[in-house]
Amino acid sequence: MTTSAASRYRALEALPRERTSMLPALHAIAEADGWVSPEGLAAVSRHLRVPNSELYGIARSYNELRFEPPGGTPIEVCTGLSCRLAGADALAEDIRASGDSTVEVREVACRFRCAEGPVVSVAHRYIAPADASTALTAAEPRRRRRTHAKRTVRRVRRAEVRRLMAHLGAPSDLESVRVRGAYAGLDAARAMTGEAATEVVAASGLRGRGGAYFPTGVKWQSARAFEGPRYLVVNAEEGEPGVFKDRTLLERDPHLVVEGLLIATHAIEAERCFVYLNGEADAAASALSSAIDEASAAGLLGGTDVEVRRGAGGYVCGEESVILSSIEGERAVPRLKPPLPVERGLWGRPTVINNVETLANLPSIFLDGVESFRSVGTAEQPGTKLISLSGAVARPGLYEVPLGTTLRAVLEDLGGGGRGGHEIRAVVAGGPSGGLLPPSRFDVALLGGSLDPGGAALGAGGIVAIDDSMPLLEIVRHLAAYNAAESCGKCTPCREGTPRMRNLLGEIASGEAPADALELLDALDEAMSSASLCGLGQMAALPYRSARTHFLEVLTGGMR
């Protein structure tokens, strides 16, 4: 290694020479060079003693790492569905039309500020909402610096019950949050045995808020049935377009999450805790790391080893087995199940994986009691749910509502209905792994699981409202294209099926589809849903399936 290279990659020296340092090492060389260069990969290979060919395959499994040097200052235009509804396509063209040769315009899938679109990021600085002028100004050398603009938190509205969001507008340093009662729930939990604390959570009826809605207490009991050491993994990847709840909690009230993860580590008697955080979530990472440092200095960690690991992109990285592989330094691809993580997770040991929002519920359960927690929501699904509302509504934003609240109440009472006098024609519920709902289904209760036979689901709580500014067929094709781009390629049904579905939908849109296009799409739906290895492939056809169920005329109109 040359002297200059050794100097650039000095950050590697601080990393343990173990495979689990893989992602931190890749981030270090990407930060040093602005891209993952061959020289940087060689430095990682030497430091971790991993063959360069194997290392290259691991690095290539992350889609946020770039492998070519930028051709100018990168201006990243978010072209997620919410931002496209806010004019992102035209914005990207306007920036290109400026003729500025010092910038490189890149279209990225989502930047998770969906309520503020269109969004542009320049050198880790977000401009939201953006136009061509503000984007180009931000790219000027003297203005390129990291900044963490705080997200807007809307005032409480009638349909809301704010528990997790109760203090989002208040100071979030340790001294301030302790005045508000932070860590009192942790004290109450630690006054019990781990087994007793687990029983409290089971009695509360809390279900996972990451999308699966599996009973949290049951998951903990399952992990405790296996001999330790045990691990806790906090899923803070939040890579689903249209969802921005976990980032908001981490940015605005990080101690709430830290208290929750400490309760969980006590209950399951975890030896270590890893927070797997989206690689683009700089503001969340900064706030969380500060909160962990404050809690450690105050002696609140109780000996728990809490480590933040930054991901490097990919929708599939939110899948729990992919997170485990990523932390261990392997390729970001799913594992076969069983065994489940609670039996054999990180390094073959029992591992509990909980979502950020799930853990944020724990302090109030132990401080205010089980009955208080169960006083809202439904008997089977108690508590509140954070809803990320974006798209064609008058008041997009993050809202907190009791489980069982209707979709119509979210769209109208909270979101203010359609924007600019336009009507909402449909909503996307559940993101690229969900589906479309027509207005006739807006009175459905928002509960974990399927909302409709067509495929729409509450999932992580992302709801994108659609008006007439974008054709419904283009919405479906957009979601299919996203799933095709995000397939990790490990299993054939997803690797081959998602691009074929995308292409067929594109042919329908252009009027060039074969007469049996729907039959072909139905066959792809069946193959992917029944034979894909993980949830991405299994649910990738749901946008098409929901369109076929509720908007058949949109599909048949483009067939010859």
Coordinates of C-alpha atoms in Angstrom, one line a residue:
M1 CA 0.0 0.0 0.0
T2 CA 1.3 3.5 -0.9
T3 CA 2.0 6.0 1.8
S4 CA -0.9 8.2 0.6
A5 CA -3.3 5.2 0.6
A6 CA -2.2 4.2 4.1
S7 CA -3.0 7.7 5.3
R8 CA -6.4 7.8 3.6
Y9 CA -7.4 4.4 5.1
R10 CA -6.1 5.0 8.6
A11 CA -9.6 4.5 9.9
L12 CA -9.2 0.8 9.2
E13 CA -6.6 0.5 11.9
A14 CA -9.2 1.1 14.6
L15 CA -11.4 -1.8 13.4
P16 CA -10.9 -5.3 14.8
R17 CA -9.4 -7.6 12.3
E18 CA -12.6 -9.7 12.2
R19 CA -15.1 -10.4 9.5
T20 CA -17.8 -8.6 11.5
S21 CA -15.9 -5.4 10.8
M22 CA -16.8 -5.7 7.1
L23 CA -19.4 -3.0 6.8
P24 CA -17.6 -0.5 8.9
A25 CA -14.5 -1.1 6.8
L26 CA -16.4 -0.6 3.6
H27 CA -17.9 2.6 4.9
A28 CA -14.5 3.8 5.9
I29 CA -13.0 3.5 2.4
A30 CA -16.1 4.9 0.8
E31 CA -15.8 8.0 3.1
A32 CA -12.1 8.3 2.3
D33 CA -12.4 8.2 -1.5
G34 CA -16.0 9.2 -2.2
W35 CA -16.5 5.7 -3.7
V36 CA -15.4 2.1 -3.2
S37 CA -12.2 2.1 -5.2
P38 CA -10.1 -1.0 -6.1
E39 CA -7.3 0.4 -3.9
G40 CA -9.7 0.8 -1.0
L41 CA -11.0 -2.8 -1.4
A42 CA -7.4 -4.1 -1.5
A43 CA -6.8 -2.2 1.8
V44 CA -9.9 -3.8 3.4
S45 CA -8.9 -7.2 2.1
R46 CA -5.5 -7.0 3.7
H47 CA -6.8 -5.7 7.0
L48 CA -9.6 -8.3 7.4
R49 CA -7.7 -11.1 5.7
V50 CA -10.6 -11.7 3.3
P51 CA -9.8 -12.6 -0.3
N52 CA -10.4 -9.7 -2.6
S53 CA -12.7 -11.7 -4.9
E54 CA -15.0 -12.6 -1.9
L55 CA -14.8 -9.1 -0.6
Y56 CA -15.9 -7.7 -4.0
G57 CA -19.0 -9.9 -4.0
I58 CA -19.9 -8.8 -0.5
A59 CA -19.5 -5.1 -1.3
R60 CA -21.6 -5.5 -4.5
S61 CA -24.5 -6.8 -2.5
Y62 CA -25.1 -3.3 -1.1
N63 CA -26.7 -0.9 -3.5
E64 CA -25.8 2.4 -1.7
L65 CA -22.1 1.8 -2.3
R66 CA -20.9 3.2 -5.6
F67 CA -18.1 1.6 -7.5
E68 CA -17.2 4.4 -10.0
P69 CA -15.8 7.8 -9.0
P70 CA -18.4 10.6 -9.2
G71 CA -18.3 12.8 -12.3
G72 CA -18.9 15.9 -10.3
T73 CA -20.7 16.9 -7.1
P74 CA -23.5 14.3 -6.8
I75 CA -26.9 15.9 -6.6
E76 CA -29.2 13.0 -5.6
V77 CA -32.8 13.5 -6.6
C78 CA -35.3 11.3 -4.7
T79 CA -37.6 9.6 -7.2
G80 CA -39.6 7.6 -4.7
L81 CA -43.3 7.5 -5.3
S82 CA -44.1 10.4 -2.9
C83 CA -41.5 12.6 -4.4
R84 CA -42.6 11.8 -8.0
L85 CA -46.1 12.8 -7.0
A86 CA -44.5 16.1 -5.8
G87 CA -42.7 16.7 -9.2
A88 CA -39.4 14.9 -8.8
D89 CA -39.2 13.9 -12.4
A90 CA -39.4 17.5 -13.6
L91 CA -37.0 18.6 -11.0
A92 CA -34.3 16.1 -12.2
E93 CA -34.8 17.3 -15.8
D94 CA -34.5 21.0 -14.7
I95 CA -31.2 20.4 -12.9
R96 CA -29.8 18.5 -15.9
A97 CA -31.1 21.3 -18.2
S98 CA -28.9 23.8 -16.3
G99 CA -25.9 22.5 -18.1
D100 CA -23.7 22.7 -15.0
S101 CA -20.8 20.4 -15.7
T102 CA -19.6 20.5 -12.1
V103 CA -22.5 18.4 -10.9
E104 CA -23.7 14.8 -11.4
V105 CA -27.4 14.2 -11.2
R106 CA -28.4 10.9 -9.7
E107 CA -31.9 9.6 -9.3
V108 CA -32.2 7.5 -6.1
A109 CA -35.1 5.3 -5.0
C110 CA -36.1 7.1 -1.7
R111 CA -34.5 9.5 0.8
F112 CA -37.2 8.9 3.4
R113 CA -38.4 12.5 3.9
C114 CA -41.5 11.6 2.0
A115 CA -43.8 14.2 3.6
E116 CA -41.5 17.1 2.4
G117 CA -40.9 16.3 -1.3
P118 CA -39.5 16.7 -3.8
V119 CA -36.2 16.0 -1.9
V120 CA -32.6 16.4 -3.0
S121 CA -29.5 15.5 -1.1
V122 CA -26.1 17.1 -1.7
A123 CA -23.1 15.9 0.4
H124 CA -25.4 14.5 3.1
R125 CA -27.4 17.7 3.2
Y126 CA -31.1 17.4 2.5
I127 CA -33.1 20.1 0.7
A128 CA -36.8 19.6 1.1
P129 CA -38.8 20.7 -0.7
A130 CA -36.3 21.4 -3.4
D131 CA -36.1 23.2 -6.8
A132 CA -33.3 23.3 -9.3
S133 CA -32.0 26.6 -8.0
T134 CA -31.7 25.5 -4.4
A135 CA -30.2 22.2 -5.4
L136 CA -27.5 23.8 -7.6
T137 CA -26.8 26.4 -4.9
A138 CA -26.3 23.6 -2.3
A139 CA -23.7 22.0 -4.6
E140 CA -21.4 25.0 -4.6
P141 CA -18.1 24.0 -2.9
R142 CA -18.4 26.6 -0.2
R143 CA -21.9 25.3 0.8
R144 CA -21.1 21.6 0.8
R145 CA -21.2 20.5 4.4
R146 CA -23.1 18.0 6.5
T147 CA -26.2 19.4 8.1
H148 CA -29.1 17.7 9.8
A149 CA -32.3 19.6 9.2
K150 CA -34.9 18.7 11.8
R151 CA -38.1 17.1 10.6
T152 CA -41.4 19.0 11.0
V153 CA -43.7 17.7 13.7
R154 CA -47.3 18.7 13.1
R155 CA -49.6 19.8 15.9
V156 CA -51.8 17.2 17.6
R157 CA -55.1 16.5 15.8
R158 CA -58.3 15.1 17.1
A159 CA -57.9 11.6 15.7
E160 CA -54.4 11.2 17.3
V161 CA -53.3 9.7 20.6
R162 CA -49.7 10.6 21.0
R163 CA -47.6 8.4 23.2
L164 CA -44.5 7.8 21.3
M165 CA -44.7 11.2 19.7
A166 CA -45.5 13.0 23.0
H167 CA -42.2 14.7 23.3
L168 CA -40.9 15.0 19.7
G169 CA -40.9 18.8 19.8
A170 CA -39.0 19.0 23.2
P171 CA -35.3 19.0 24.0
S172 CA -33.9 15.5 23.7
D173 CA -30.7 15.7 25.8
L174 CA -30.4 13.3 28.8
E175 CA -31.0 16.0 31.4
S176 CA -34.1 17.2 29.8
V177 CA -35.6 13.8 29.1
R178 CA -35.0 12.6 32.7
V179 CA -37.0 15.5 34.0
R180 CA -39.9 14.2 31.8
G181 CA -39.5 10.7 33.4
A182 CA -37.2 9.0 31.0
Y183 CA -35.6 5.8 32.2
A184 CA -38.1 5.4 35.0
G185 CA -39.7 2.5 33.0
L186 CA -36.2 1.0 32.8
D187 CA -35.9 1.2 36.5
A188 CA -39.2 -0.6 36.9
A189 CA -38.2 -3.3 34.5
R190 CA -34.8 -3.9 36.2
A191 CA -36.6 -4.2 39.5
M192 CA -38.0 -7.5 38.1
T193 CA -36.3 -10.6 36.8
G194 CA -35.8 -10.9 33.1
E195 CA -38.5 -13.6 33.0
A196 CA -41.0 -11.4 34.9
A197 CA -40.3 -8.5 32.6
T198 CA -40.9 -10.7 29.6
E199 CA -44.3 -11.8 31.1
V200 CA -45.3 -8.1 31.5
V201 CA -44.7 -7.5 27.8
A202 CA -46.6 -10.7 26.9
A203 CA -49.5 -9.5 29.0
S204 CA -49.5 -6.1 27.3
G205 CA -50.3 -7.6 23.9
L206 CA -47.6 -5.5 22.2
R207 CA -47.0 -6.7 18.7
G208 CA -44.0 -5.9 16.5
R209 CA -44.4 -2.6 14.7
G210 CA -42.0 -3.4 11.8
G211 CA -44.7 -4.9 9.6
A212 CA -45.2 -8.5 10.8
Y213 CA -47.1 -7.8 14.0
F214 CA -45.8 -10.9 15.8
P215 CA -46.4 -10.8 19.6
T216 CA -43.3 -9.3 21.1
G217 CA -43.6 -11.2 24.4
V218 CA -43.9 -14.5 22.6
K219 CA -40.8 -13.8 20.6
W220 CA -38.9 -13.0 23.8
Q221 CA -40.2 -16.2 25.5
S222 CA -39.0 -18.2 22.5
A223 CA -35.5 -16.8 22.7
R224 CA -35.3 -17.3 26.5
A225 CA -36.1 -21.0 26.0
F226 CA -32.6 -21.4 24.4
E227 CA -29.5 -21.2 26.4
G228 CA -27.4 -18.1 26.1
P229 CA -25.5 -16.1 25.2
R230 CA -28.3 -14.2 23.6
Y231 CA -28.2 -11.1 21.4
L232 CA -30.7 -8.2 20.7
V233 CA -30.7 -6.6 17.2
V234 CA -32.6 -3.4 16.7
N235 CA -33.9 -3.2 13.2
A236 CA -33.5 0.5 12.3
E237 CA -32.9 -0.1 8.6
E238 CA -36.3 1.3 7.6
G239 CA -35.6 0.9 3.9
E240 CA -39.2 0.9 2.7
P241 CA -40.1 3.9 0.5
G242 CA -42.9 6.0 2.1
V243 CA -41.9 5.1 5.7
F244 CA -40.1 7.6 7.9
K245 CA -41.3 6.8 11.5
D246 CA -38.2 5.2 12.9
R247 CA -35.9 7.9 11.7
T248 CA -38.1 10.5 13.3
L249 CA -38.1 8.8 16.6
L250 CA -34.3 8.4 16.5
E251 CA -33.7 12.0 15.5
R252 CA -36.1 13.7 17.8
D253 CA -36.4 11.4 20.9
P254 CA -33.4 9.0 20.8
H255 CA -33.4 8.3 24.5
L256 CA -36.9 6.8 24.2
V257 CA -35.4 4.1 21.9
V258 CA -32.3 3.6 24.0
E259 CA -34.5 3.1 27.1
G260 CA -36.6 0.6 25.2
L261 CA -33.6 -1.4 23.9
L262 CA -32.2 -1.5 27.5
I263 CA -35.5 -2.9 28.8
A264 CA -35.4 -5.6 26.1
T265 CA -31.8 -6.6 26.8
H266 CA -32.7 -6.9 30.5
A267 CA -35.8 -9.0 29.7
I268 CA -34.1 -11.5 27.4
E269 CA -30.8 -11.3 29.2
A270 CA -28.9 -10.3 26.1
E271 CA -25.1 -10.2 26.2
R272 CA -24.9 -7.6 23.4
C273 CA -27.1 -5.3 21.4
F274 CA -26.6 -4.2 17.8
V275 CA -28.6 -1.3 16.3
Y276 CA -28.7 -1.9 12.5
L277 CA -29.2 1.6 11.2
N278 CA -29.8 2.7 7.6
G279 CA -26.6 3.9 6.0
E280 CA -28.2 7.1 4.7
A281 CA -29.8 8.1 8.1
D282 CA -27.0 10.4 9.2
A283 CA -29.2 12.6 11.5
A284 CA -30.6 9.5 13.2
A285 CA -27.1 8.0 13.6
S286 CA -25.8 11.2 15.1
A287 CA -28.7 11.6 17.6
L288 CA -28.6 7.9 18.6
S289 CA -24.9 7.8 19.1
S290 CA -25.0 10.9 21.3
A291 CA -27.9 9.4 23.4
I292 CA -25.9 6.1 23.8
D293 CA -22.9 8.1 24.9
E294 CA -24.9 10.1 27.4
A295 CA -26.6 7.0 28.8
S296 CA -23.2 5.3 29.1
A297 CA -21.7 8.3 31.0
A298 CA -24.6 8.3 33.4
G299 CA -24.2 4.6 34.1
L300 CA -27.6 3.7 32.6
L301 CA -26.3 1.0 30.2
G302 CA -25.8 -1.4 33.2
G303 CA -22.9 -3.1 31.5
T304 CA -24.8 -3.7 28.2
D305 CA -22.6 -3.4 25.1
V306 CA -24.6 -1.4 22.6
E307 CA -23.1 -1.0 19.1
V308 CA -24.5 1.0 16.1
R309 CA -23.9 -0.7 12.7
R310 CA -24.6 1.3 9.6
G311 CA -26.2 -0.5 6.7
A312 CA -25.4 0.3 3.0
G313 CA -28.7 0.1 1.3
G314 CA -31.1 -2.3 -0.2
Y315 CA -34.7 -2.9 0.5
V316 CA -33.9 -6.5 1.3
C317 CA -31.6 -5.3 4.2
G318 CA -34.7 -4.8 6.3
E319 CA -35.3 -8.6 6.2
E320 CA -34.2 -10.0 9.6
S321 CA -31.9 -12.8 8.3
V322 CA -30.2 -10.3 5.9
I323 CA -29.4 -8.1 8.9
L324 CA -27.8 -11.0 10.6
S325 CA -25.6 -11.9 7.6
S326 CA -24.7 -8.2 7.2
I327 CA -23.6 -7.9 10.8
E328 CA -21.5 -11.1 10.5
G329 CA -19.7 -9.7 7.4
E330 CA -21.4 -11.8 4.8
R331 CA -23.3 -10.9 1.6
A332 CA -26.6 -9.1 2.2
V333 CA -28.8 -11.9 1.1
P334 CA -31.5 -13.8 3.1
R335 CA -31.1 -17.1 4.9
L336 CA -33.2 -20.2 4.7
K337 CA -35.7 -20.6 7.6
P338 CA -36.0 -22.5 9.8
P339 CA -34.1 -22.1 12.1
L340 CA -35.5 -18.8 13.2
P341 CA -33.3 -16.1 14.7
V342 CA -34.7 -16.7 18.2
E343 CA -33.1 -20.2 18.0
R344 CA -30.0 -19.6 15.8
G345 CA -29.3 -16.0 15.0
L346 CA -26.1 -14.1 15.2
W347 CA -23.1 -16.5 15.2
G348 CA -25.6 -19.3 15.8
R349 CA -26.9 -17.9 19.1
P350 CA -30.5 -17.0 20.1
T351 CA -31.2 -13.5 18.8
V352 CA -34.2 -11.3 19.2
I353 CA -34.8 -8.8 16.4
N354 CA -37.1 -5.9 17.3
N355 CA -38.1 -2.8 15.3
V356 CA -37.4 0.7 16.6
E357 CA -41.1 1.6 17.1
T358 CA -41.7 -1.7 19.0
L359 CA -39.0 -0.9 21.5
A360 CA -40.2 2.7 21.9
N361 CA -43.4 1.3 23.4
L362 CA -41.7 -0.5 26.2
P363 CA -40.9 2.4 28.6
S364 CA -44.6 3.4 29.0
I365 CA -45.7 -0.2 29.4
F366 CA -43.4 -0.5 32.5
L367 CA -44.0 3.0 33.8
D368 CA -47.7 3.3 33.3
G369 CA -48.7 -0.3 33.3
V370 CA -50.3 -2.9 31.1
E371 CA -53.8 -1.7 31.4
S372 CA -52.9 1.8 30.4
F373 CA -51.2 0.5 27.3
R374 CA -54.2 -1.6 26.4
S375 CA -56.6 1.3 26.9
V376 CA -56.4 2.2 23.2
G377 CA -56.4 0.1 20.1
T378 CA -58.3 -3.2 20.0
A379 CA -58.3 -6.2 22.3
E380 CA -56.2 -8.2 19.9
Q381 CA -54.0 -5.3 18.7
P382 CA -53.7 -2.8 21.6
G383 CA -51.7 0.4 21.5
T384 CA -51.0 3.0 18.9
K385 CA -49.4 2.9 15.5
L386 CA -47.2 5.5 13.8
I387 CA -48.4 6.3 10.3
S388 CA -46.2 7.8 7.7
L389 CA -48.6 9.7 5.4
S390 CA -47.4 11.2 2.2
G391 CA -48.3 11.8 -1.4
A392 CA -51.4 13.7 -2.6
V393 CA -52.8 14.9 0.7
A394 CA -53.0 18.4 2.0
R395 CA -51.2 17.7 5.3
P396 CA -48.6 14.9 4.8
G397 CA -46.6 14.0 7.9
L398 CA -46.1 11.5 10.7
Y399 CA -49.1 10.8 12.8
E400 CA -49.9 8.5 15.8
V401 CA -53.3 6.8 16.0
P402 CA -54.9 4.0 17.9
L403 CA -54.8 0.7 16.1
G404 CA -58.2 0.1 14.5
T405 CA -58.5 3.8 13.3
T406 CA -59.9 3.9 9.8
L407 CA -57.9 4.8 6.7
R408 CA -60.5 7.5 5.9
A409 CA -59.9 9.2 9.3
V410 CA -56.1 9.2 8.5
L411 CA -56.6 10.6 5.0
E412 CA -59.3 13.2 5.9
D413 CA -59.1 14.1 9.6
L414 CA -55.3 14.0 9.7
G415 CA -54.2 14.5 6.1
G416 CA -56.8 17.1 5.3
G417 CA -58.1 15.2 2.2
G418 CA -56.8 15.7 -1.3
R419 CA -54.4 18.5 -2.1
G420 CA -55.4 21.6 -4.2
G421 CA -59.0 20.5 -4.6
H422 CA -58.1 17.2 -6.2
E423 CA -59.7 13.9 -5.1
I424 CA -57.7 11.0 -3.8
R425 CA -58.2 8.2 -6.3
A426 CA -56.3 5.5 -4.4
V427 CA -53.7 4.9 -1.8
V428 CA -50.7 2.6 -1.7
A429 CA -50.6 0.8 1.7
G430 CA -47.7 -1.4 2.6
G431 CA -45.2 0.1 0.1
P432 CA -43.7 -2.0 -2.7
S433 CA -44.7 -5.1 -0.8
G434 CA -48.3 -3.9 -0.4
G435 CA -51.0 -2.8 -2.7
L436 CA -53.5 -0.2 -3.9
L437 CA -56.8 0.5 -2.2
P438 CA -59.7 2.3 -4.0
P439 CA -62.0 4.9 -2.2
S440 CA -64.6 2.2 -1.7
R441 CA -62.1 0.6 0.8
F442 CA -61.1 3.7 2.7
D443 CA -63.3 2.8 5.7
V444 CA -61.1 -0.3 6.5
A445 CA -59.7 -0.4 10.0
L446 CA -55.9 -0.1 10.1
L447 CA -54.7 -3.2 11.8
G448 CA -51.7 -5.4 11.4
G449 CA -52.0 -7.9 8.6
S450 CA -53.8 -7.8 5.3
L451 CA -56.2 -4.9 4.8
D452 CA -57.7 -6.2 1.6
P453 CA -57.7 -9.4 -0.5
G454 CA -55.9 -7.5 -3.2
G455 CA -52.8 -7.3 -1.2
A456 CA -52.8 -3.9 0.6
A457 CA -51.4 -4.2 4.2
L458 CA -50.7 -1.8 7.1
G459 CA -47.1 -3.1 7.1
A460 CA -44.7 -0.6 8.7
G461 CA -47.4 2.1 8.4
G462 CA -46.6 3.9 5.1
I463 CA -49.6 5.3 3.3
V464 CA -49.1 7.2 0.0
A465 CA -52.2 9.0 -1.4
I466 CA -52.7 9.1 -5.1
D467 CA -54.5 11.7 -7.2
D468 CA -54.8 12.3 -10.9
S469 CA -51.3 13.7 -11.2
M470 CA -49.9 10.3 -12.0
P471 CA -51.6 7.5 -13.9
L472 CA -52.4 4.5 -11.8
L473 CA -50.7 2.1 -14.2
E474 CA -47.5 4.1 -13.8
I475 CA -47.9 3.7 -10.1
V476 CA -48.1 -0.1 -10.4
R477 CA -45.1 -0.1 -12.9
H478 CA -43.1 2.1 -10.6
L479 CA -43.6 -0.3 -7.6
A480 CA -42.7 -3.3 -9.8
A481 CA -39.6 -1.6 -11.1
Y482 CA -38.5 -0.8 -7.6
N483 CA -38.9 -4.5 -6.5
A484 CA -36.9 -5.6 -9.6
A485 CA -34.1 -3.2 -8.8
E486 CA -34.0 -4.3 -5.2
S487 CA -34.0 -8.0 -5.7
C488 CA -30.8 -9.5 -4.2
G489 CA -30.7 -12.1 -6.9
K490 CA -30.3 -15.1 -4.6
C491 CA -33.4 -17.0 -5.6
T492 CA -34.7 -17.6 -9.2
P493 CA -38.4 -16.7 -8.7
C494 CA -37.6 -13.2 -7.5
R495 CA -34.5 -12.6 -9.7
E496 CA -36.2 -13.6 -12.9
G497 CA -39.8 -12.8 -12.0
T498 CA -39.6 -9.2 -10.8
P499 CA -38.0 -7.8 -14.0
R500 CA -40.4 -9.8 -16.2
M501 CA -43.3 -8.3 -14.3
R502 CA -41.9 -4.9 -14.6
N503 CA -41.4 -5.3 -18.4
L504 CA -44.9 -6.7 -19.0
L505 CA -46.4 -3.8 -17.1
G506 CA -44.3 -1.4 -19.2
E507 CA -45.6 -3.1 -22.4
I508 CA -49.2 -2.6 -21.1
A509 CA -48.4 1.1 -20.5
S510 CA -47.0 1.5 -24.0
G511 CA -49.9 -0.4 -25.6
E512 CA -47.6 -3.2 -26.8
A513 CA -48.5 -6.0 -24.4
P514 CA -49.4 -9.4 -25.8
A515 CA -53.0 -10.6 -25.5
D516 CA -52.2 -13.0 -22.7
A517 CA -50.3 -10.4 -20.6
L518 CA -52.6 -10.9 -17.6
E519 CA -52.3 -14.6 -17.7
L520 CA -48.5 -14.2 -17.8
L521 CA -48.6 -11.8 -14.9
D522 CA -50.9 -14.1 -12.9
A523 CA -48.4 -16.9 -13.4
L524 CA -45.5 -14.7 -12.3
D525 CA -47.5 -13.7 -9.2
E526 CA -48.1 -17.4 -8.3
A527 CA -44.4 -18.4 -8.9
M528 CA -42.9 -15.5 -6.9
S529 CA -45.4 -15.6 -4.0
S530 CA -45.0 -19.4 -3.5
A531 CA -41.3 -20.0 -4.2
S532 CA -39.3 -16.9 -3.4
L533 CA -36.9 -17.1 -0.5
C534 CA -37.9 -14.0 1.4
G535 CA -40.7 -11.5 1.8
L536 CA -39.4 -9.2 -1.0
G537 CA -40.0 -11.8 -3.7
Q538 CA -43.0 -13.3 -2.0
M539 CA -44.9 -10.0 -1.9
A540 CA -43.4 -8.3 -5.0
A541 CA -46.5 -9.1 -7.1
L542 CA -49.0 -7.5 -4.6
P543 CA -49.1 -4.1 -6.3
Y544 CA -50.1 -5.9 -9.6
R545 CA -52.5 -8.2 -7.7
S546 CA -54.3 -5.2 -6.1
A547 CA -54.6 -3.4 -9.4
R548 CA -56.0 -6.5 -11.0
T549 CA -58.5 -6.7 -8.1
H550 CA -59.6 -3.1 -8.0
F551 CA -58.5 -1.4 -11.2
L552 CA -58.7 -4.0 -13.9
E553 CA -59.7 -1.5 -16.5
V554 CA -56.3 0.2 -16.0
L555 CA -54.5 -3.0 -17.0
T556 CA -56.7 -4.1 -19.8
G557 CA -56.7 -0.7 -21.5
G558 CA -53.1 -1.1 -22.7
M559 CA -53.4 -4.6 -24.2
R560 CA -53.6 -5.2 -27.9

